[in-house]
Short mmCIF file of C-alpha atoms in Angstrom, two decimals:
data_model
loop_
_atom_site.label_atom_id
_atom_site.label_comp_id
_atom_site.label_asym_id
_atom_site.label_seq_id
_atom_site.Cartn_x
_atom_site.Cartn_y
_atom_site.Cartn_z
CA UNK A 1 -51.89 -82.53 -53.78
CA UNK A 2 -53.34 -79.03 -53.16
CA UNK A 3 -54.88 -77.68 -50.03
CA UNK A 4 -57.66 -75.25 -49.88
CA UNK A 5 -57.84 -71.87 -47.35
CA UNK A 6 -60.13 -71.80 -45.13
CA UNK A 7 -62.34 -69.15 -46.67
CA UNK A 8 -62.75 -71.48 -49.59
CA UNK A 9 -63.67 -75.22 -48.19
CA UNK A 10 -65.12 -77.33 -50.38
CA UNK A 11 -68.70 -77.89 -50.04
CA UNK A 12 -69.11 -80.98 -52.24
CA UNK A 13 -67.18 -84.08 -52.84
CA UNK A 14 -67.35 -86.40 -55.78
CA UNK A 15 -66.35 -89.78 -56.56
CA UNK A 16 -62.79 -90.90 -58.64
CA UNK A 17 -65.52 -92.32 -61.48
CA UNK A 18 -67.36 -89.02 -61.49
CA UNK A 19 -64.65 -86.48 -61.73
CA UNK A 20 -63.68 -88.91 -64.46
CA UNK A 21 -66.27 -88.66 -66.44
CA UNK A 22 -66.25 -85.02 -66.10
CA UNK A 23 -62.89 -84.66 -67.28
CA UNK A 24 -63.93 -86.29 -70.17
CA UNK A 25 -66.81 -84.74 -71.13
CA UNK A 26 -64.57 -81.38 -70.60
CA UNK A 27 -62.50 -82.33 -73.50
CA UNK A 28 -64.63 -82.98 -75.61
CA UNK A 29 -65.09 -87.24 -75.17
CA UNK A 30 -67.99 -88.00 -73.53
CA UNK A 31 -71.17 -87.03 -75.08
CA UNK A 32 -72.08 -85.91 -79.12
CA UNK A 33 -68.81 -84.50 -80.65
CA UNK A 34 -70.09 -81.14 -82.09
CA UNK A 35 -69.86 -81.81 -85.57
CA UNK A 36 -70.81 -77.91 -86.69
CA UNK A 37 -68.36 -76.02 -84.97
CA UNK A 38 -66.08 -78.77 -86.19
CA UNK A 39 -62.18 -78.40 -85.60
CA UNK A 40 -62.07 -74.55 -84.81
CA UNK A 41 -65.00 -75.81 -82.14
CA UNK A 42 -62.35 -78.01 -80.43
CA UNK A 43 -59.52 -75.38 -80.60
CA UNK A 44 -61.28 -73.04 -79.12
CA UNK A 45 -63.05 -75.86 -76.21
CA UNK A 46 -59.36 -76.91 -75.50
CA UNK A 47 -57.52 -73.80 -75.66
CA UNK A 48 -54.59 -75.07 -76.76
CA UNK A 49 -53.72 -77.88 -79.17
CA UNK A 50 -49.93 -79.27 -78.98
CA UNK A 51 -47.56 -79.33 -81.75
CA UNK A 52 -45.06 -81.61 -81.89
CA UNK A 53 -42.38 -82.66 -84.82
CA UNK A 54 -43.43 -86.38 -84.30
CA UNK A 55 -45.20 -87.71 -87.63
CA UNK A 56 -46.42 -91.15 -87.45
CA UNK A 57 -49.95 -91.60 -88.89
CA UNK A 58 -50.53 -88.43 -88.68
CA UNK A 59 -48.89 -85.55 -86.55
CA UNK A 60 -50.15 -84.67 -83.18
CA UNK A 61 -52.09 -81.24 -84.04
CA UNK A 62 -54.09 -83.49 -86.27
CA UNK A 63 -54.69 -86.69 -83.95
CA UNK A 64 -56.29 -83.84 -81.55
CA UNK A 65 -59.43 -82.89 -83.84
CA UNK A 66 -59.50 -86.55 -85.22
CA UNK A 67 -60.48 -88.30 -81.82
CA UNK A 68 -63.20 -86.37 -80.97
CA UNK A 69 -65.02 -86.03 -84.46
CA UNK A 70 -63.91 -88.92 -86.31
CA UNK A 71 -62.73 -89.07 -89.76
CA UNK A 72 -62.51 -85.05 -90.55
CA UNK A 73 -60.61 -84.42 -93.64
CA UNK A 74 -56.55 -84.12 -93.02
CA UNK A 75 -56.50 -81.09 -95.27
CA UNK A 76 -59.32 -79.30 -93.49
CA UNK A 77 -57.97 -80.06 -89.93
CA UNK A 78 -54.84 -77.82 -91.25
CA UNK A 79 -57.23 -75.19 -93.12
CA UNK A 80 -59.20 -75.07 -90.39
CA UNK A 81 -55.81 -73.96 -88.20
CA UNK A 82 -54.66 -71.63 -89.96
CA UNK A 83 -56.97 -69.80 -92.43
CA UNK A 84 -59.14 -66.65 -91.54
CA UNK A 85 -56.97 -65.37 -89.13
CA UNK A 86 -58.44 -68.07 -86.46
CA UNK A 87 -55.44 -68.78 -84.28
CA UNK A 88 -51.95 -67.93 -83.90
CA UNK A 89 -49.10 -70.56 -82.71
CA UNK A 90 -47.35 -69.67 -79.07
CA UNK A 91 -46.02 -70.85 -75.81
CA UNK A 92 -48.79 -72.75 -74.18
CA UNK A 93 -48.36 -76.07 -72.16
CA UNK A 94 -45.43 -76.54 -75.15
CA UNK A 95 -45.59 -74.63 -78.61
CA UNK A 96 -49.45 -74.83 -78.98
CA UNK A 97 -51.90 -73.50 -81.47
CA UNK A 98 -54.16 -70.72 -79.83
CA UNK A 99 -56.95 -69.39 -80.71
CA UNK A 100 -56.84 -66.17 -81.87
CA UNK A 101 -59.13 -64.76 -78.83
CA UNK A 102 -56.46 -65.79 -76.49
CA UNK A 103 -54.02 -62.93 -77.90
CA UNK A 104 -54.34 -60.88 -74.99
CA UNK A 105 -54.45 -63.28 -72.18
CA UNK A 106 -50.08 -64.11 -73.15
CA UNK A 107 -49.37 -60.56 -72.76
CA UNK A 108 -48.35 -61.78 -69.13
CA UNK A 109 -46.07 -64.38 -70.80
CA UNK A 110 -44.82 -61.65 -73.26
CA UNK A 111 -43.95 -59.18 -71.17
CA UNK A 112 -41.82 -61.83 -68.98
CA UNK A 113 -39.79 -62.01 -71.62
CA UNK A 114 -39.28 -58.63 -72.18
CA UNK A 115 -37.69 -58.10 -68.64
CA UNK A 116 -35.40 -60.97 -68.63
CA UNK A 117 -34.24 -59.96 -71.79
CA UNK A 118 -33.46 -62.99 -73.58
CA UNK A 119 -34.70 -66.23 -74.33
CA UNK A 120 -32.24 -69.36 -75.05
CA UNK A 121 -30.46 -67.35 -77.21
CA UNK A 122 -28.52 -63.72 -77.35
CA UNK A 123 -28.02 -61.46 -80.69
CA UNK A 124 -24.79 -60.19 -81.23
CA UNK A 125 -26.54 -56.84 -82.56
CA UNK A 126 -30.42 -56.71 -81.51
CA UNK A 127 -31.37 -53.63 -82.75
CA UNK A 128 -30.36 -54.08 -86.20
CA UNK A 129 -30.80 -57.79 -86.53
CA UNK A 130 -34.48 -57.23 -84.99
CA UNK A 131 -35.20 -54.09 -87.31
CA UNK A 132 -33.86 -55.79 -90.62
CA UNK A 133 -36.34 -58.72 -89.49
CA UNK A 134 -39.50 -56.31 -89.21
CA UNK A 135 -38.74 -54.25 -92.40
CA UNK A 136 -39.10 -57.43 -94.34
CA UNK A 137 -41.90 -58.96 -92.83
CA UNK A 138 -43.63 -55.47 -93.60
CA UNK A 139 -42.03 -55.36 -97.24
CA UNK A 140 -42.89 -58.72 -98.31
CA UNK A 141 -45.38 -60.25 -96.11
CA UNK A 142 -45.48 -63.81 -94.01
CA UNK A 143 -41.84 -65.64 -94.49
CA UNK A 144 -40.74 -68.51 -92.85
CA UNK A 145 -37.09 -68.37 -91.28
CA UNK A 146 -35.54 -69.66 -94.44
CA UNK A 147 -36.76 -67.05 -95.99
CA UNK A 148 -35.76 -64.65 -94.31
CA UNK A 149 -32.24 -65.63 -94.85
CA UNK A 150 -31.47 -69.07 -93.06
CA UNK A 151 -32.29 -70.25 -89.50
CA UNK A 152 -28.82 -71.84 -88.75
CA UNK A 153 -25.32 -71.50 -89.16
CA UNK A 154 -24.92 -74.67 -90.68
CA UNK A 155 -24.34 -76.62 -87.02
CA UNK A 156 -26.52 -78.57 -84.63
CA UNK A 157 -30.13 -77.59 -85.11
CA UNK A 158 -29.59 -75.37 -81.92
CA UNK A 159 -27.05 -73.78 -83.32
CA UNK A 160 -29.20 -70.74 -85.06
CA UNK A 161 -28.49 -67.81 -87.01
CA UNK A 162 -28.74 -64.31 -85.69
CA UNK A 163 -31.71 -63.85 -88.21
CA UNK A 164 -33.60 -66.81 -86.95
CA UNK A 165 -32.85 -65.58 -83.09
CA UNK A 166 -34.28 -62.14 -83.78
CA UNK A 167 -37.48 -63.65 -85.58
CA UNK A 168 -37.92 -65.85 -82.60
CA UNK A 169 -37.65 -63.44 -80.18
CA UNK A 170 -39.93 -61.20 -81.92
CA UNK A 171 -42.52 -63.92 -81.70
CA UNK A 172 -41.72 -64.40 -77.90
CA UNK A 173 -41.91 -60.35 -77.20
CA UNK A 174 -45.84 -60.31 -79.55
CA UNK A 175 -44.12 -58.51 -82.53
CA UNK A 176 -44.24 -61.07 -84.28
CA UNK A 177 -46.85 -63.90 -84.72
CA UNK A 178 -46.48 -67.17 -85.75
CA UNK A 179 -49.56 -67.44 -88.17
CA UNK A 180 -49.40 -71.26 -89.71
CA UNK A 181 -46.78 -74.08 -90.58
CA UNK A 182 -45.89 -74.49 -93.78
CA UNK A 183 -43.72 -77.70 -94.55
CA UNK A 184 -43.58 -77.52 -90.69
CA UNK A 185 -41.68 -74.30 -90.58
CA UNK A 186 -42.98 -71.36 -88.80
CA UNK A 187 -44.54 -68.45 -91.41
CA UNK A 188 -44.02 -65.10 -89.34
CA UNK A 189 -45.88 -61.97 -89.83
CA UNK A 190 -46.43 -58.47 -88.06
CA UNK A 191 -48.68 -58.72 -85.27
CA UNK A 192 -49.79 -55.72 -86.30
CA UNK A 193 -51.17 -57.33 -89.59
CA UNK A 194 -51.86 -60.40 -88.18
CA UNK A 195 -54.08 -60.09 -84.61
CA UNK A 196 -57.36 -58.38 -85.13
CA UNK A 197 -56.98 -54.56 -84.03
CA UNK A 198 -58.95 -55.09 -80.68
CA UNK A 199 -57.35 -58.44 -79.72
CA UNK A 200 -54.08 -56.34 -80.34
CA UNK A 201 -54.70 -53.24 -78.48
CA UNK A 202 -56.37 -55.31 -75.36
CA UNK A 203 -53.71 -55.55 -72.65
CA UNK A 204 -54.73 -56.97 -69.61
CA UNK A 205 -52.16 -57.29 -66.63
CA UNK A 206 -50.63 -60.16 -65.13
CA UNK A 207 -53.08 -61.57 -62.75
CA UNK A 208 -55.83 -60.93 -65.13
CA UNK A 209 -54.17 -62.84 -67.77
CA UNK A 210 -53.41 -65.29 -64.91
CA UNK A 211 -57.25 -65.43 -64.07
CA UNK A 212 -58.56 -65.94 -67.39
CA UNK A 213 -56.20 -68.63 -68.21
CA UNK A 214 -56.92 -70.70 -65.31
CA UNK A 215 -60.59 -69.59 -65.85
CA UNK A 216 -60.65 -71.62 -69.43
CA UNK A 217 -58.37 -73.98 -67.85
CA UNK A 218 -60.64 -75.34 -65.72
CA UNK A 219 -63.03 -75.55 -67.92
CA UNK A 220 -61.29 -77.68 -70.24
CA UNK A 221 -60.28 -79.80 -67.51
CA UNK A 222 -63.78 -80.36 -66.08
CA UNK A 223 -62.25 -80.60 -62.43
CA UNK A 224 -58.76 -80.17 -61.42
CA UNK A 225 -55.92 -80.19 -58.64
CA UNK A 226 -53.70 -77.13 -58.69
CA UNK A 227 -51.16 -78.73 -60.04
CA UNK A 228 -53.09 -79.65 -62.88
CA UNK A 229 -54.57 -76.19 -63.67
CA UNK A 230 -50.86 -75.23 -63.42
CA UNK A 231 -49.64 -77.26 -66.02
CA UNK A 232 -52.28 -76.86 -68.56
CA UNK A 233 -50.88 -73.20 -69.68
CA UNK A 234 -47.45 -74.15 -67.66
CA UNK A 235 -48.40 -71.26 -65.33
CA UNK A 236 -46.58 -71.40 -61.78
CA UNK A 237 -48.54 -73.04 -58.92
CA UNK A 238 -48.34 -69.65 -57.10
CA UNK A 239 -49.91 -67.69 -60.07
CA UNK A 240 -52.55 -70.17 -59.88
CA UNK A 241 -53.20 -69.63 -55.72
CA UNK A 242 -53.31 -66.13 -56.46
CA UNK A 243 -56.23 -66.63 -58.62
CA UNK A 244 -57.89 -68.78 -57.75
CA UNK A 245 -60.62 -67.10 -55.38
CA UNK A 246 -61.85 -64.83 -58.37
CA UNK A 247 -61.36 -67.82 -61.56
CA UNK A 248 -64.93 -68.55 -60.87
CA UNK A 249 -64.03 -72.11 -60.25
CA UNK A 250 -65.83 -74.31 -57.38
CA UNK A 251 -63.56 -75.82 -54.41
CA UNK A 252 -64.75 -79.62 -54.17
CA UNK A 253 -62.90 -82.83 -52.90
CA UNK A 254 -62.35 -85.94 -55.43
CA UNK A 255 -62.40 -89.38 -53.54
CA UNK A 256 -59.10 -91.20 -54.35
CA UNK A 257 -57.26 -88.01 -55.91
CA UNK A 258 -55.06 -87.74 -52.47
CA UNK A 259 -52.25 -89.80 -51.03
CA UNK A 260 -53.49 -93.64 -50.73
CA UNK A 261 -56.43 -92.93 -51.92
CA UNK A 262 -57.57 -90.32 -49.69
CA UNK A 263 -59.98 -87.51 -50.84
CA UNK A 264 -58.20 -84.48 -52.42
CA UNK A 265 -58.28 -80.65 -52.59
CA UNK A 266 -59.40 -79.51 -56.37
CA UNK A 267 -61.66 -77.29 -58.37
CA UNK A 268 -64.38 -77.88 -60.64
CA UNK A 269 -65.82 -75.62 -63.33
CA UNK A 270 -69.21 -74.90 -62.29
CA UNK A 271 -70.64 -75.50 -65.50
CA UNK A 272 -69.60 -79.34 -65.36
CA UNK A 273 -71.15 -79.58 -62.06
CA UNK A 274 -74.97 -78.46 -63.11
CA UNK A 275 -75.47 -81.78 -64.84
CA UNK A 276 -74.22 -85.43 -64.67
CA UNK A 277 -71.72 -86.40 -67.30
CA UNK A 278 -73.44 -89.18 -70.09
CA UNK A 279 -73.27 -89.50 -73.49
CA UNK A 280 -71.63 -91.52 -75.89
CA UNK A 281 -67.77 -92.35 -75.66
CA UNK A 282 -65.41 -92.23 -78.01
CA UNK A 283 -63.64 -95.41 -79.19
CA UNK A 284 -60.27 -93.48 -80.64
CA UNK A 285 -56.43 -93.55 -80.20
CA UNK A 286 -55.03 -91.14 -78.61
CA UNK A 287 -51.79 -88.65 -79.54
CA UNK A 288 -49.88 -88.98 -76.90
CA UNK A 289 -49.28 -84.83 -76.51
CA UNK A 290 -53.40 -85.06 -76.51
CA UNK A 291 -54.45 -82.95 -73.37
CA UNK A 292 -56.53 -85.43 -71.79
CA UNK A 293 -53.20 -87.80 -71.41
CA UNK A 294 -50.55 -84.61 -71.53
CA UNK A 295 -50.09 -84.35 -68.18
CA UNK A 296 -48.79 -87.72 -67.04
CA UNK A 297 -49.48 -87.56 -63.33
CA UNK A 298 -53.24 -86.06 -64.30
CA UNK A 299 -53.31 -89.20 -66.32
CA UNK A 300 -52.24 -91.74 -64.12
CA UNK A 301 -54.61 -90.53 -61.17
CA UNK A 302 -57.23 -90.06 -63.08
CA UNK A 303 -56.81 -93.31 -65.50
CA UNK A 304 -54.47 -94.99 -63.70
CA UNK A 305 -52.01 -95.47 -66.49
CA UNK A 306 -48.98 -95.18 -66.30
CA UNK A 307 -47.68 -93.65 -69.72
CA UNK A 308 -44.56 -92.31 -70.83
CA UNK A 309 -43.61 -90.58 -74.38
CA UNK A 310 -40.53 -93.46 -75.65
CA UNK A 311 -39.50 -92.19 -78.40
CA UNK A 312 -36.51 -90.65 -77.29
CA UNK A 313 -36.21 -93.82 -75.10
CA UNK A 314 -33.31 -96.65 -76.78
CA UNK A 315 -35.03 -98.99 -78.50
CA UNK A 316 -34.10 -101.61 -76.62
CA UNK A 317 -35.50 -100.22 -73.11
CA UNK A 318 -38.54 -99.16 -75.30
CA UNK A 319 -41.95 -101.06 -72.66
CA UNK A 320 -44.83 -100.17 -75.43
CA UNK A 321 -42.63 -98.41 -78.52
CA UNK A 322 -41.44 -95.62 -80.15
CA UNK A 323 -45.27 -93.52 -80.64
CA UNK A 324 -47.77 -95.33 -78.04
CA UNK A 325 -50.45 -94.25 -78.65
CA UNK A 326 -53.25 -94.54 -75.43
CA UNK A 327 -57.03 -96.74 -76.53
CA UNK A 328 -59.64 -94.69 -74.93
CA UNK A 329 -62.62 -96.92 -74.98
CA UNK A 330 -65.51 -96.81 -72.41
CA UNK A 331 -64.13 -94.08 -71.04
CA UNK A 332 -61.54 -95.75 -69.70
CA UNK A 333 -57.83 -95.75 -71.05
CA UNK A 334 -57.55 -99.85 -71.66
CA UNK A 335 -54.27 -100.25 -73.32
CA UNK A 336 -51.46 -98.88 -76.00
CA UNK A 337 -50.72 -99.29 -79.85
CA UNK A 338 -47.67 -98.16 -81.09
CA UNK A 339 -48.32 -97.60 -85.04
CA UNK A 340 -46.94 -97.00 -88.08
CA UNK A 341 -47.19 -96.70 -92.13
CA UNK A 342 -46.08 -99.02 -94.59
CA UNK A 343 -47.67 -97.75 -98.18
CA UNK A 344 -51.54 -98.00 -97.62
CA UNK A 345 -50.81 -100.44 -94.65
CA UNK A 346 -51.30 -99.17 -91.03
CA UNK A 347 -48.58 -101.63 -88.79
CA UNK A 348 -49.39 -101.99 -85.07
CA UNK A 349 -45.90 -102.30 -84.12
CA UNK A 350 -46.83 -103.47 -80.64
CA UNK A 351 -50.56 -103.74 -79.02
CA UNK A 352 -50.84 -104.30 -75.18
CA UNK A 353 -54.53 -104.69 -73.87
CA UNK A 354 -56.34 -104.99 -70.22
CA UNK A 355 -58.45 -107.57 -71.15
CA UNK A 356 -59.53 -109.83 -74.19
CA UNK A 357 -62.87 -108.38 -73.74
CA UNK A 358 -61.87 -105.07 -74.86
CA UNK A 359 -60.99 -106.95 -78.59
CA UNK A 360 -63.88 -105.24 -80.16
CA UNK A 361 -63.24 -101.80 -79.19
CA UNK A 362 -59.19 -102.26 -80.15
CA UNK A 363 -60.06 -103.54 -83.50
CA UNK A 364 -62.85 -100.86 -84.08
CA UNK A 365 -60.16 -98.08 -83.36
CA UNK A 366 -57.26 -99.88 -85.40
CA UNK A 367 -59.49 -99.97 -88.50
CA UNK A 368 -60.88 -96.19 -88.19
CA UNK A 369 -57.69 -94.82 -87.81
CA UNK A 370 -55.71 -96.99 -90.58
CA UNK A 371 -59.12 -95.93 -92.93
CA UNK A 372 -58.67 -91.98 -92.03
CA UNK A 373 -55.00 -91.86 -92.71
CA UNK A 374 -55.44 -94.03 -96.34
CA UNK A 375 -54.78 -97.35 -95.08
CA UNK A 376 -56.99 -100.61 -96.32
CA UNK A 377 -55.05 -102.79 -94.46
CA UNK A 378 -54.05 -103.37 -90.90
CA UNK A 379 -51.22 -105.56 -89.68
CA UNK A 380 -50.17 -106.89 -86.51
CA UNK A 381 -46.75 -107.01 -85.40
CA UNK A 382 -46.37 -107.69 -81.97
CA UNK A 383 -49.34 -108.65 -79.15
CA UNK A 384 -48.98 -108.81 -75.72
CA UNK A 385 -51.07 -111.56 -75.70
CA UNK A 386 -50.61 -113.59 -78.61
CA UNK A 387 -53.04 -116.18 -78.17
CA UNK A 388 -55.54 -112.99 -78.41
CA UNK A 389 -53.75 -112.93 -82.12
CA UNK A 390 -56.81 -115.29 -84.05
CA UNK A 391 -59.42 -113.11 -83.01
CA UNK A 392 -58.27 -109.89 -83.51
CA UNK A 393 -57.13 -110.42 -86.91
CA UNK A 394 -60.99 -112.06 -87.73
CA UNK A 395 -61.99 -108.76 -86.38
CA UNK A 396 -59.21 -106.89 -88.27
CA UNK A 397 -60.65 -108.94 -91.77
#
């Protein structure tokens, strides 16, 4: 866990149940979901929502908006992404969407990888492969890869072309911006055309980047170790000690956080400290790249729950399934469903629970999330417990 300097010991301490609830209510969980700003609202509370290729009732970028408002419209999640210019897709905690505001605060990240020169890939001509790229962005407008002439040679899906090198490296350099997904393939455009003149011509150095990010970080985490305000952004824990003294975030202790359950070093955003975290939870499953759970040891000190992504696991050392997806309920993580689709039937592949109690809120989530996807049905493959089988499929009815 972190330690604090001296200069900045911690002048409050809060329990493991409060700097729970504060984490939730910092993403958006805990409280009234606000409805108005809708899903650009939780883009821009988050900061960053993950993308991931993983399509099972729905894919992750969508899940995101879905458990904190309910039922929004599938189409208007992805409108709300990507039209007007709101948000541009870049290296985050993984490939994230942004919002658009954020432009400036990468130019750290951007200019890293102007230095080292390189990313995963080299060009065998940069120059011209990178200016033949440009010229027909600014000919023709957004084009995905394919477009643009083919992203791989025809090999493993690593293997790419020169064309789809020297588009991506223009996006990791701020050339080029990633402005939606279309049939889940990146549509690139200038920068120039792209990112509102100001956010363009705004470029703050390193530590202020640094500073800001772990700034918002913060608050989106409600109260967090180092580590954790590291890994939101995947910043370095030294970046993060070097800004921490002027991120405007509070030094307090969090009971259980530490080593058996000794206090720990973290920092809380102020703003989460001036009143006591209530409201109404959210009954929801969650993604599994959701940022409340995307930081595994976050989630297991926080939760205690243990979770791990398995769907690159064999699927015969699979413990919950391919997609488990977390049952936040109470504001407590309580157990796992790992779904999937079957015409306008949602399957619950396998369903593990903490307690038979907890029925209500299981079946309450099942039948929301089969309902927003198209389902009328739900069906029950495999329970933990099935002699909990009866009554959940009475609720289920």
């Amino acid at each position: 866990m972190s330690t604090l300097p001296d200069s900045a010991a911690p002048a409050l301490t809060l329990r493991a149940d409060d700097a729970r609830r504060i984490a939730l209510r910092a993403q958006g969980l805990l409280g009234a979901p606000d409805r108005r700003a809708g899903v650009p609202g939780v883009l821009r509370h988050l900061g960053a929502v993950q993308l991931d290729t993983i399509s099972v009732l729905a894919r992750s970028h969508e899940l995101v908006p879905y458990a904190r408002l309910g039922a929004v419209g599938r189409e208007s999640v992805e409108a709300a992404y990507w039209s007007g210019g709101a948000s541009f897709e870049y290296w985050s905690h993984a490939a994230c969407i942004l919002p658009v505001e954020e432009w400036p605060l990468f130019s750290f990240r951007r200019r890293a990888y102007l230095a080292r020169g390189h990313r995963w890939h080299r060009m065998e001509d940069a120059d011209r492969s990178c200016a033949e790229v440009l010229a027909r962005l600014r000919a023709e407008g957004p084009l995905t890869a394919t477009e643009l002439g083919g992203a791989k040679k025809g090999g493993v899906w690593w293997d790419w072309s020169e064309t789809k090198i020297a588009v991506e490296w223009l996006l990791d350099t701020g050339q080029v911006v990633c402005t939606e997904r279309r049939g889940w393939k990146r549509v690139y455009d200038l920068a120039e055309r792209a990112v509102p003149a100001d956010l363009l011509a705004s470029d703050p150095d390193d530590a202020s980047c640094v500073r800001q990010l772990v700034r918002r970080s913060g608050a989106a985490l409600g109260v967090a170790t180092r580590k954790d305000l590291a890994d939101y952004h995947r910043l370095k824990t030294e970046q993060v000690g070097a800004a921490l003294a002027d991120s405007g975030l509070v030094p307090v202790l969090v009971e259980g956080w530490g080593r058996d359950g000794a206090p720990a070093a973290a920092w809380a955003d102020p703003a989460a400290l001036d009143t006591e975290p209530r409201g109404r939870h959210r009954t929801t499953l969650l993604s599994p790249f959701d940022s409340l759970v995307w930081d595994r040891a976050r989630t297991e000190r926080i939760f205690g729950l243990s979770h791990r992504l398995e769907a690159y696991t064999p699927k015969e050392k699979r413990l919950h399934g391919y997609f488990a997806m977390p049952l936040l309920a109470g504001g407590r993580l309580v157990g796992r469903v790992d779904p999937a689709r079957e015409k306008r039937t949602m399957i619950a592949r396998q369903i593990s629970l903490d307690s038979p109690a907890l029925l209500p809120a299981l079946a309450q989530a099942l039948r929301e999330a089969a309902a927003w996807v198209g389902c009328d049905s739900v069906r029950v493959e495999r329970l933990h417990d099935e002699a909990l089988r009866p009554a959940l499929e009475k609720l289920l009815s």
